[in-house]
Coordinates of C-alpha atoms and ligand atoms in Angstrom, one line a residue:
M27 CA -0.5 0.2 -0.5
P28 CA 1.2 3.5 -1.0
D29 CA 2.2 6.1 2.2
H30 CA -0.5 8.4 1.4
D31 CA -4.0 8.2 -0.7
V32 CA -3.1 11.7 -2.2
I33 CA 0.4 14.0 -2.4
V34 CA -0.8 17.6 -3.1
I35 CA 2.3 19.7 -4.4
G36 CA 2.3 23.3 -3.7
A37 CA 0.5 24.9 -0.8
G38 CA -1.4 28.3 -2.5
F39 CA -4.6 28.8 -3.2
A40 CA -5.2 25.9 -5.0
G41 CA -3.0 23.4 -2.8
L42 CA -4.7 24.4 0.4
Y43 CA -8.4 23.8 -1.0
Q44 CA -7.3 20.7 -2.0
L45 CA -5.9 19.3 1.4
H46 CA -9.3 20.6 3.0
R47 CA -11.9 19.0 0.3
L48 CA -10.0 15.4 0.1
R49 CA -9.7 15.2 3.6
E50 CA -13.1 15.9 4.5
S51 CA -14.3 13.3 2.1
G52 CA -11.6 11.1 4.1
F53 CA -8.8 10.7 2.5
D54 CA -5.3 10.9 3.9
V55 CA -3.4 13.5 2.3
R56 CA 0.4 14.9 1.9
V57 CA 1.4 18.9 0.6
I58 CA 4.2 19.3 -0.1
E59 CA 5.6 22.7 -0.7
A60 CA 8.8 24.5 -1.4
G61 CA 8.3 27.7 0.3
D62 CA 8.9 27.8 3.9
D63 CA 5.2 28.7 4.5
V64 CA 1.7 28.4 3.1
G65 CA 0.7 30.8 0.6
G66 CA 2.1 30.1 -3.2
T67 CA 2.1 33.5 -4.7
W68 CA 1.3 35.6 -2.2
Y69 CA 4.0 34.1 -0.2
W70 CA 7.0 35.1 -2.9
N71 CA 5.3 38.0 -4.4
R72 CA 6.3 40.6 -1.6
Y73 CA 7.4 43.6 -3.6
P74 CA 6.2 46.8 -3.2
G75 CA 2.9 47.2 -4.3
A76 CA 1.9 44.0 -5.2
R77 CA -1.6 42.9 -4.7
C78 CA -4.5 41.8 -7.0
D79 CA -6.4 42.5 -10.1
I80 CA -10.0 40.9 -9.2
E81 CA -11.6 42.2 -6.5
S82 CA -11.6 40.3 -3.6
I83 CA -14.4 40.6 -2.7
E84 CA -14.4 38.2 -5.5
Y85 CA -11.2 37.1 -5.4
S86 CA -11.0 34.3 -2.3
Y87 CA -12.8 30.7 -1.8
S88 CA -16.3 30.2 -2.1
F89 CA -16.2 27.1 -0.4
D90 CA -17.4 27.7 3.3
E91 CA -20.6 30.3 4.5
D92 CA -18.9 31.5 7.5
L93 CA -15.2 31.8 5.9
Q94 CA -16.7 34.3 3.6
Q95 CA -19.5 35.9 6.3
E96 CA -16.4 36.1 8.8
W97 CA -13.2 37.5 6.5
V98 CA -12.7 40.9 6.6
W99 CA -11.2 42.5 3.1
T100 CA -10.1 45.9 3.6
E101 CA -9.8 47.4 0.3
R102 CA -11.5 46.6 -3.2
F103 CA -8.1 45.2 -4.2
A104 CA -6.4 44.1 -1.2
A105 CA -2.8 44.2 -1.2
Q106 CA 0.0 41.4 -0.6
P107 CA 0.1 41.0 3.0
E108 CA -3.6 41.0 3.3
L109 CA -4.0 38.1 1.0
L110 CA -1.0 36.3 2.7
R111 CA -3.0 36.8 6.3
Y112 CA -6.1 35.3 4.4
L113 CA -4.4 32.4 3.5
H114 CA -2.5 31.9 6.7
H115 CA -6.0 32.1 8.3
V116 CA -7.8 29.9 6.4
A117 CA -4.4 27.2 6.8
D118 CA -5.1 28.0 10.9
R119 CA -9.0 27.5 10.6
F120 CA -9.1 24.6 8.6
D121 CA -6.0 23.3 10.9
L122 CA -4.7 22.5 7.1
R123 CA -0.6 23.1 8.4
K124 CA -0.5 19.9 9.9
D125 CA -0.7 17.9 6.7
I126 CA 1.9 20.5 5.4
V127 CA 5.2 19.6 5.0
L128 CA 7.3 23.3 4.3
G129 CA 10.5 23.9 3.4
T130 CA 10.3 20.8 0.5
R131 CA 10.7 20.8 -3.5
V132 CA 9.5 17.7 -5.3
L133 CA 12.8 17.3 -7.5
R134 CA 11.2 13.5 -9.1
L135 CA 7.5 11.5 -9.6
E136 CA 8.0 8.4 -11.0
W137 CA 5.0 6.8 -12.1
D138 CA 5.0 2.6 -10.7
E139 CA 2.6 0.6 -12.4
P140 CA 2.8 -3.0 -11.3
A141 CA 2.2 -0.6 -7.9
T142 CA -0.3 1.9 -9.2
Q143 CA 1.9 4.4 -7.3
W144 CA 3.4 7.7 -7.6
T145 CA 7.1 7.6 -6.1
V146 CA 7.6 11.2 -4.9
H147 CA 11.4 12.2 -4.6
T148 CA 12.3 15.5 -2.8
D149 CA 15.3 17.8 -2.4
D150 CA 15.9 16.5 1.1
G151 CA 16.7 13.2 -0.3
A152 CA 13.2 11.4 0.8
T153 CA 11.0 9.8 -1.3
C154 CA 7.8 8.5 -0.4
T155 CA 4.9 6.8 -2.4
S156 CA 0.9 8.0 -3.0
R157 CA -2.1 6.1 -5.2
F158 CA -2.3 10.2 -6.7
V159 CA -0.7 12.5 -7.0
I160 CA -2.7 16.4 -7.3
A161 CA 0.1 19.2 -8.9
A162 CA -1.2 22.4 -7.5
T163 CA 2.2 24.0 -8.4
G164 CA 1.0 27.7 -10.0
N165 CA 0.7 28.7 -13.1
L166 CA 3.1 31.8 -12.5
S167 CA 5.3 30.3 -10.1
M168 CA 8.5 29.6 -12.2
P169 CA 10.7 32.8 -13.1
A170 CA 11.5 33.2 -16.4
E171 CA 15.3 33.6 -16.0
P172 CA 15.8 37.1 -18.1
G173 CA 19.2 36.1 -19.5
F174 CA 21.4 38.8 -19.4
A175 CA 24.9 38.6 -20.0
G176 CA 26.8 40.1 -17.1
L177 CA 23.9 39.6 -14.4
E178 CA 26.5 38.2 -12.0
D179 CA 28.8 41.2 -12.1
F180 CA 26.6 43.7 -10.4
D181 CA 28.3 45.2 -7.6
G182 CA 25.0 46.8 -6.1
E183 CA 21.7 44.9 -5.0
L184 CA 19.6 43.0 -7.7
Y185 CA 16.2 42.0 -6.6
R186 CA 13.5 39.8 -8.1
T187 CA 9.6 40.8 -7.6
S188 CA 8.8 36.8 -7.7
N189 CA 10.9 36.9 -4.9
W190 CA 11.1 39.5 -2.8
P191 CA 13.0 39.5 0.5
H192 CA 10.9 39.2 3.7
E193 CA 12.5 41.5 5.6
G194 CA 11.4 44.9 2.9
V195 CA 14.2 46.6 0.7
D196 CA 15.0 50.5 2.0
L197 CA 14.6 52.0 -1.4
T198 CA 14.7 55.7 0.1
G199 CA 17.2 58.0 -2.3
R200 CA 18.3 55.1 -4.5
R201 CA 19.1 54.9 -7.7
V202 CA 16.5 52.4 -9.1
G203 CA 16.0 50.4 -12.0
V204 CA 13.1 47.9 -12.8
V205 CA 13.0 46.4 -15.6
G206 CA 10.0 44.8 -17.3
T207 CA 6.7 46.9 -17.3
G208 CA 4.1 43.5 -17.2
S209 CA 2.0 43.3 -13.6
S210 CA 4.0 43.0 -11.4
G211 CA 6.8 46.0 -12.5
L212 CA 4.0 48.4 -13.6
Q213 CA 2.5 47.9 -9.3
T214 CA 6.7 48.0 -8.4
V215 CA 7.2 51.2 -10.5
T216 CA 4.0 53.1 -9.2
A217 CA 4.5 52.1 -5.5
V218 CA 8.4 53.0 -5.4
A219 CA 8.9 56.0 -7.7
P220 CA 7.9 58.5 -4.2
V221 CA 10.3 56.9 -2.6
V222 CA 13.5 56.5 -4.7
G223 CA 16.2 59.3 -5.5
E224 CA 15.8 58.1 -9.5
L225 CA 13.8 55.9 -11.1
T226 CA 14.9 54.4 -14.4
V227 CA 12.2 52.0 -16.2
F228 CA 13.2 49.8 -18.7
Q229 CA 11.0 48.9 -20.9
R230 CA 10.2 45.9 -24.1
T231 CA 6.8 46.0 -24.2
P232 CA 4.2 48.7 -22.8
C233 CA 1.0 47.5 -21.4
F234 CA -2.7 48.5 -21.1
S235 CA -3.3 49.5 -18.4
A236 CA -6.4 50.3 -16.9
P237 CA -6.9 52.5 -13.4
A238 CA -7.9 50.3 -9.9
H239 CA -9.3 53.2 -8.2
N240 CA -8.7 50.8 -5.5
R241 CA -10.8 52.1 -2.1
P242 CA -11.8 51.1 1.7
I243 CA -15.1 48.5 0.7
A244 CA -16.8 48.5 4.1
E245 CA -19.8 49.4 3.0
E246 CA -19.9 47.2 0.1
L247 CA -18.0 44.2 1.6
A248 CA -21.8 44.5 4.0
E249 CA -23.6 44.7 1.4
A250 CA -21.8 41.8 -0.9
K251 CA -22.2 39.5 2.3
T252 CA -26.1 39.7 2.0
R253 CA -25.9 38.2 -1.5
Y254 CA -22.7 36.1 -1.7
R255 CA -24.1 33.1 -3.0
E256 CA -25.5 35.3 -6.3
I257 CA -22.0 36.6 -6.5
R258 CA -20.4 33.3 -6.8
E259 CA -23.0 31.9 -8.9
A260 CA -22.8 34.7 -11.3
A261 CA -18.9 34.5 -11.7
R262 CA -18.9 30.2 -11.6
T263 CA -21.1 30.7 -15.1
A264 CA -19.6 34.1 -16.4
P265 CA -16.6 33.9 -18.7
D266 CA -13.8 35.2 -16.5
G267 CA -15.0 33.7 -13.9
Y268 CA -16.2 36.6 -12.1
D269 CA -19.2 39.5 -12.1
C270 CA -18.2 41.5 -14.7
R271 CA -21.7 42.4 -16.5
V272 CA -20.1 41.0 -19.8
G273 CA -21.5 43.2 -23.1
T274 CA -23.5 41.1 -26.0
G275 CA -23.0 44.1 -28.3
L276 CA -20.9 44.4 -31.0
L277 CA -18.6 47.4 -30.9
V278 CA -18.6 47.5 -34.7
E279 CA -22.6 48.1 -35.1
T280 CA -22.7 50.6 -32.2
Q281 CA -22.3 54.4 -32.9
P282 CA -18.6 56.1 -32.1
A283 CA -20.2 58.1 -29.3
E284 CA -22.2 55.4 -27.4
V285 CA -19.1 53.5 -27.6
E286 CA -16.6 56.1 -26.1
K287 CA -19.7 56.5 -23.6
E288 CA -19.9 52.8 -21.9
L289 CA -16.0 53.3 -22.1
D290 CA -16.0 56.2 -20.4
R291 CA -18.5 54.2 -17.5
R292 CA -16.3 51.4 -17.5
W293 CA -13.1 53.6 -17.0
G294 CA -14.8 54.8 -14.8
E295 CA -15.6 51.8 -12.5
G296 CA -11.7 50.7 -12.8
G297 CA -10.5 47.3 -13.0
L298 CA -10.5 44.4 -15.5
C299 CA -14.2 44.8 -16.3
L300 CA -12.9 47.1 -19.5
G301 CA -12.3 43.9 -21.8
W302 CA -16.0 43.0 -21.6
A303 CA -17.6 46.0 -22.9
Y304 CA -17.9 44.4 -26.2
A305 CA -18.7 40.4 -27.6
D306 CA -16.1 41.6 -30.4
V307 CA -12.9 42.9 -28.9
M308 CA -11.3 40.1 -28.8
T309 CA -12.4 38.6 -32.3
D310 CA -12.6 41.5 -34.4
L311 CA -9.5 43.7 -35.2
R312 CA -11.6 46.5 -35.4
A313 CA -13.7 46.5 -32.2
N314 CA -10.1 45.5 -30.7
E315 CA -8.3 48.7 -32.4
A316 CA -11.1 51.0 -31.5
V317 CA -10.8 49.9 -27.4
A318 CA -7.1 50.1 -27.8
E319 CA -6.9 53.8 -29.2
Y320 CA -9.5 54.3 -26.4
F321 CA -6.5 53.3 -24.0
R322 CA -3.7 55.0 -26.0
N323 CA -5.8 58.8 -25.8
R324 CA -6.1 57.9 -22.1
I325 CA -2.1 57.4 -21.7
R326 CA -1.7 60.5 -24.0
T327 CA -3.8 62.3 -21.6
I328 CA -2.2 62.2 -18.6
V329 CA 1.1 61.3 -19.4
K330 CA 2.6 65.1 -19.9
D331 CA 6.0 64.6 -22.2
P332 CA 4.5 63.4 -25.9
A333 CA 7.6 61.6 -26.1
V334 CA 7.7 59.3 -23.6
A335 CA 3.5 59.3 -23.9
E336 CA 4.1 57.6 -27.4
K337 CA 6.6 55.0 -26.2
L338 CA 3.4 54.0 -23.4
C339 CA 1.2 53.7 -25.8
P340 CA 1.1 49.9 -27.2
T341 CA 0.6 49.5 -30.8
T342 CA 2.1 45.9 -31.9
Y343 CA -0.3 43.5 -30.2
P344 CA -4.2 43.7 -30.0
I345 CA -5.2 45.0 -26.4
F346 CA -6.4 42.4 -23.8
S347 CA -4.4 39.6 -26.2
K348 CA -2.2 40.5 -23.4
R349 CA -2.6 40.1 -20.0
M350 CA -4.1 44.0 -18.6
C351 CA -2.9 45.5 -15.2
V352 CA -4.8 47.5 -13.6
D353 CA -2.7 50.5 -11.5
T354 CA -3.6 53.1 -9.5
G355 CA -1.2 55.7 -10.9
Y356 CA 0.9 54.3 -13.2
Y357 CA 1.4 56.9 -16.2
E358 CA 0.8 59.4 -14.0
V359 CA 4.1 58.2 -12.4
Y360 CA 6.1 59.4 -15.8
N361 CA 5.1 62.8 -15.2
R362 CA 7.7 63.0 -12.2
D363 CA 10.9 64.4 -12.3
N364 CA 12.9 61.5 -10.6
V365 CA 11.3 59.5 -13.6
S366 CA 13.0 57.8 -16.9
L367 CA 12.2 55.4 -19.3
V368 CA 13.9 53.6 -21.6
D369 CA 12.2 51.8 -24.6
L370 CA 14.6 48.9 -25.3
T371 CA 13.1 48.4 -28.8
E372 CA 15.2 51.4 -29.6
E373 CA 17.9 50.5 -27.0
P374 CA 18.2 47.4 -26.0
I375 CA 20.2 45.9 -23.1
E376 CA 23.4 44.8 -24.0
R377 CA 24.8 43.9 -20.6
I378 CA 25.0 44.5 -17.1
T379 CA 27.8 45.7 -15.5
P380 CA 29.4 46.0 -11.9
S381 CA 28.0 49.7 -11.7
G382 CA 24.5 49.3 -14.0
I383 CA 22.8 48.6 -16.9
V384 CA 24.0 49.2 -20.5
A385 CA 20.9 49.6 -23.4
G386 CA 21.6 51.1 -26.5
G387 CA 25.1 52.3 -25.8
R388 CA 24.5 53.9 -22.4
E389 CA 25.5 52.8 -19.2
H390 CA 22.9 53.8 -16.6
T391 CA 24.5 53.9 -13.0
L392 CA 22.0 51.7 -10.7
D393 CA 22.4 51.2 -6.9
V394 CA 19.4 48.4 -7.5
I395 CA 18.4 46.4 -10.5
V396 CA 14.9 44.9 -9.9
L397 CA 14.0 41.9 -12.2
A398 CA 10.3 42.0 -13.1
T399 CA 10.5 39.6 -15.9
G400 CA 8.1 37.4 -15.9
F401 CA 7.5 33.8 -15.6
D402 CA 7.8 30.3 -17.5
A403 CA 4.0 30.3 -17.4
M404 CA 1.8 27.4 -17.0
T405 CA 4.3 24.5 -17.8
G406 CA 7.3 25.7 -15.9
A407 CA 6.5 24.5 -12.1
L408 CA 5.5 21.2 -14.1
N409 CA 8.3 20.9 -16.2
A410 CA 10.6 21.9 -13.6
I411 CA 9.9 18.3 -12.0
E412 CA 11.2 15.1 -13.6
I413 CA 8.0 13.1 -14.1
Q414 CA 8.7 9.8 -15.8
S415 CA 6.0 7.3 -16.4
G416 CA 7.1 4.4 -18.5
D417 CA 9.7 5.3 -20.9
R418 CA 8.5 9.2 -21.2
T419 CA 8.9 12.3 -18.8
L420 CA 6.3 15.1 -19.1
R421 CA 8.6 17.5 -20.6
E422 CA 8.7 14.8 -23.5
A423 CA 5.8 14.5 -24.1
W424 CA 4.8 18.0 -23.6
A425 CA 8.1 19.6 -25.6
D426 CA 5.2 20.2 -28.6
G427 CA 3.6 22.6 -25.9
P428 CA 1.2 21.4 -23.4
R429 CA -1.0 18.1 -24.1
T430 CA -3.8 18.0 -22.0
Y431 CA -7.2 16.5 -21.7
L432 CA -9.3 18.9 -20.0
G433 CA -6.6 20.8 -18.8
L434 CA -6.9 18.0 -16.0
M435 CA -4.6 15.0 -16.9
S436 CA -2.3 14.2 -19.4
A437 CA -2.4 10.7 -21.4
G438 CA 0.6 7.9 -20.2
F439 CA 0.6 9.6 -17.3
P440 CA -1.7 8.1 -14.5
N441 CA -3.8 9.0 -11.6
L442 CA -1.6 13.1 -11.8
F443 CA -3.9 15.8 -11.8
T444 CA -3.2 19.2 -12.9
V445 CA -4.8 22.0 -10.5
T446 CA -6.1 24.7 -13.3
G447 CA -3.3 23.0 -15.5
P448 CA -3.1 24.1 -19.2
Q449 CA -5.8 24.5 -21.8
S450 CA -8.3 25.1 -18.9
P451 CA -9.2 29.1 -18.3
S452 CA -7.1 29.2 -15.4
V453 CA -5.2 32.4 -15.8
L454 CA -7.9 33.9 -18.4
S455 CA -10.0 33.4 -15.6
N456 CA -10.4 34.5 -11.5
M457 CA -8.2 32.2 -10.4
V458 CA -9.9 31.1 -7.3
T459 CA -12.8 30.6 -9.1
S460 CA -11.1 28.2 -11.3
I461 CA -9.1 26.9 -8.6
E462 CA -12.2 26.1 -6.8
Q463 CA -14.2 24.2 -10.0
H464 CA -10.8 21.7 -10.7
V465 CA -10.8 21.0 -6.7
G466 CA -14.2 20.0 -6.7
W467 CA -14.0 18.2 -9.9
I468 CA -11.2 15.9 -9.0
S469 CA -11.9 14.8 -5.5
R470 CA -15.3 14.1 -7.0
A471 CA -13.5 12.3 -9.4
L472 CA -11.3 10.5 -6.8
E473 CA -14.9 9.5 -4.9
H474 CA -15.9 7.8 -7.7
L475 CA -12.6 5.5 -8.3
R476 CA -13.2 5.1 -4.3
E477 CA -16.7 4.1 -4.7
Q478 CA -16.4 1.8 -7.6
G479 CA -13.5 -0.2 -6.0
L480 CA -11.1 1.3 -8.9
T481 CA -7.4 3.1 -8.0
R482 CA -6.5 4.1 -11.4
M483 CA -7.3 6.6 -14.0
E484 CA -6.3 8.1 -17.4
A485 CA -6.5 10.2 -19.8
A486 CA -7.4 9.4 -23.2
P487 CA -5.4 10.0 -25.8
E488 CA -7.4 10.1 -28.1
N489 CA -10.0 12.6 -26.3
E490 CA -6.3 14.4 -25.2
D491 CA -6.3 14.8 -29.2
A492 CA -9.3 16.0 -29.5
W493 CA -9.0 18.5 -26.4
V494 CA -6.3 19.5 -27.8
T495 CA -7.1 20.8 -31.5
T496 CA -10.4 22.1 -29.7
T497 CA -8.7 24.6 -27.6
N498 CA -5.8 25.7 -30.2
D499 CA -8.6 25.5 -32.8
L500 CA -10.7 27.8 -30.8
A501 CA -8.1 30.2 -29.7
N502 CA -7.3 30.9 -33.4
L503 CA -11.1 32.1 -33.4
T504 CA -10.1 34.7 -31.4
L505 CA -6.9 37.8 -31.7
F506 CA -4.8 36.2 -28.8
P507 CA -2.8 34.4 -30.8
Q508 CA -1.5 37.6 -32.4
A509 CA 0.8 38.7 -29.3
A510 CA 4.1 37.4 -28.3
S511 CA 2.6 37.1 -25.0
W512 CA 3.5 34.5 -22.2
Y513 CA -0.2 33.2 -22.6
M514 CA 2.3 31.8 -25.7
G515 CA 4.8 30.8 -24.3
A516 CA 7.0 34.1 -25.8
N517 CA 9.0 35.5 -23.3
V518 CA 10.4 32.2 -22.6
P519 CA 13.2 31.4 -25.4
G520 CA 12.9 28.2 -26.7
K521 CA 9.6 27.5 -25.3
E522 CA 7.1 26.1 -28.0
R523 CA 4.7 28.6 -29.2
V524 CA 1.1 27.8 -28.3
F525 CA -1.6 29.3 -26.6
M526 CA -2.1 27.5 -23.1
P527 CA -5.5 28.8 -21.6
F528 CA -8.8 27.7 -22.9
V529 CA -10.4 30.8 -24.3
G530 CA -14.1 29.3 -24.1
G531 CA -14.7 30.9 -20.3
V532 CA -15.4 29.6 -17.2
G533 CA -19.1 29.1 -17.8
L534 CA -18.4 26.9 -21.2
Y535 CA -15.5 25.3 -19.5
K536 CA -17.4 24.2 -16.4
Q537 CA -20.5 23.1 -18.8
I538 CA -18.4 21.0 -20.6
A539 CA -16.3 19.2 -17.8
D540 CA -19.9 18.5 -16.0
G541 CA -20.9 16.7 -19.1
V542 CA -18.0 14.9 -18.7
E543 CA -18.5 13.7 -15.1
A544 CA -22.4 13.2 -15.4
G545 CA -21.4 11.0 -18.5
C546 CA -19.4 8.4 -16.7
Y547 CA -16.3 10.2 -16.8
H548 CA -16.2 10.0 -20.7
G549 CA -12.9 10.0 -22.2
F550 CA -11.2 8.7 -18.9
R551 CA -9.9 5.3 -18.7
F552 CA -9.9 3.4 -15.3
G553 CA -8.5 0.4 -13.9
Ligands
FAD11 P1 0.7 29.5 -6.5 O1 0.3 30.1 -5.6 O2 1.2 29.6 -8.1 O3 1.2 28.1 -5.2 C1 1.8 27.3 -6.0 C2 2.9 26.7 -4.9 O4 3.7 25.5 -5.4 C3 4.1 27.6 -4.4 O5 4.4 28.1 -3.7 C4 5.2 27.0 -5.3 O6 6.3 27.1 -4.5 C5 5.2 25.5 -5.1 N1 5.7 24.5 -5.4 C6 5.6 24.4 -6.7 N2 6.6 23.9 -7.6 C7 7.1 23.1 -6.3 C8 7.7 21.5 -6.2 N3 7.7 21.3 -7.1 N4 7.6 21.4 -5.2 C9 7.5 22.2 -4.0 N5 6.3 23.1 -4.4 C10 6.3 23.5 -5.6 N6 -4.5 35.7 -10.3 C11 -6.1 36.1 -10.3 O7 -6.8 35.5 -10.4 N7 -5.9 37.4 -9.7 C12 -5.2 38.6 -9.8 O8 -5.2 39.5 -9.1 C13 -3.9 37.8 -9.6 N8 -2.7 38.5 -9.4 C14 -1.6 38.1 -9.5 C15 -0.4 38.4 -9.1 C16 0.9 38.2 -9.1 C17 1.8 39.1 -8.6 C18 1.1 36.6 -9.9 C19 2.4 36.1 -9.8 C20 -0.3 35.8 -10.0 C21 -1.7 36.6 -9.8 N9 -2.4 35.7 -10.1 C22 -3.5 35.9 -9.9 C23 -2.1 34.1 -10.3 C24 -2.5 33.3 -9.0 O9 -0.6 32.6 -8.8 C25 -3.2 32.9 -9.0 O10 -4.1 33.4 -8.4 C26 -3.1 31.8 -7.3 O11 -2.7 32.4 -6.3 C27 -2.7 30.6 -8.0 O12 -2.5 29.6 -7.1 P2 -2.4 28.5 -7.2 O13 -2.2 27.6 -5.6 O14 -2.5 27.4 -8.2 O15 -0.5 28.3 -7.4

């Protein structure tokens, strides 16, 4: 008999709930987490300004009514310390810590077919076995290496937003360079600009960002708590996993003045819902360009120097085909005297020197470099583990891009589940909604196996083929693949360019996954 029924890898939002859910069902579960505490994303990413961009009321668990009634969110978009406090509270409230091994990284998984179990090897040299493994390893948990020449030569201080020192960093009066203008870079830049002496922002690709209009939410929260059931139900069936009032009209059939009014209204509300004003924005380039130009005009209005404003205006990809950002005064930062922008498309980074960064032949002298250079998204953390089944590793099976059935299992790798795996809505959604949906599905599958006296479950290769084709075909109907985004693996040299998330939306995906479950797990094989 294996040592455990289930080993869960990772103790973020996904791993914590997966442990609770399966333990409630009577399974013996052990969680293994590389970090020295629980929290996942919110344990590692402690950089200044880190906060969620889905509203806290929705970016939270729904599985326990008492939990959602008792927890008090203070802001519309909670900051990292509050999110981490919440996850600690969940771990303590449900007594999860006793089944979590911290500070331990899973290096290798080996499928033992005769014994129908996985052998799990960890970096402390130990091994243990389990019937099932659930990878709750995170979509954005493996930092991408920027590969700058001379990085190790820098004499100043070097920090990564994805692994920020727990004790914080005093940047007061210092010459700071931030490399990267995705969500983490932009939040860092906004937070540190008023504190540092000089700030140089190194931008490869500008982002589209909407205002957060962040604020205290005591009254909103009290009201939300009276109708949490309704809010959660709407989230589970919405395309994006939260309640955005998705527009059903076509922008191209709407009068420009009307469009302007609607976009103004959504800009005034703030947040990611700006992207959901019209149904054709991700399928019709004309509609997309109209919204993109609206954003660019906003940037031109905010940023006083027209040359800097143009550099901040994205023009090389459709809006929303890269993850949109949400900010609290990001563009305004460029009106400060102590902030300058280096456009890396004109002046590429050549190397890091002991005293700074050389870009376009100019040396920028720096005391501190902050790398906000993103993640090897969706497959990075999984591929970092040597997952061996028969004569193949998962890395080999996914050499031409990830291959899954429903983003839940991969053919040839029995009894291994992925929470919010590639080819599920995952990073295109409110992740907590998608995590809860997957954890529920996986847990019910394990209960089904137990009830039937079965010990083995695997995706059928033909259903996996069909799902891979479906997800690619759906993506190709949209403008998403037109951007060199991390959704496409384009930020990691050598990574296969395949659009990884399922674009059909959370609601549709749930219907499909529920249908498969109701149809006796059609497309899965049992033994
Ligand atoms: P994670 O929180 O990433 O946890 C995975 C854990 O697995 C990590 O702690 C990691 O250490 C551990 N792990 C990985 N590999 C191993 C291994 N081999 N051995 C042991 N442990 C391992 N999503 C949203 O929906 N809304 C937001 O506003 C939002 N904001 C974000 C802001 C930032 C800065 C980042 C980086 C991501 C954000 N996300 C957001 C995405 C976020 O990752 C998810 O919302 C959510 O936290 C994912 O939870 P998870 O448990 O799946 O993964």
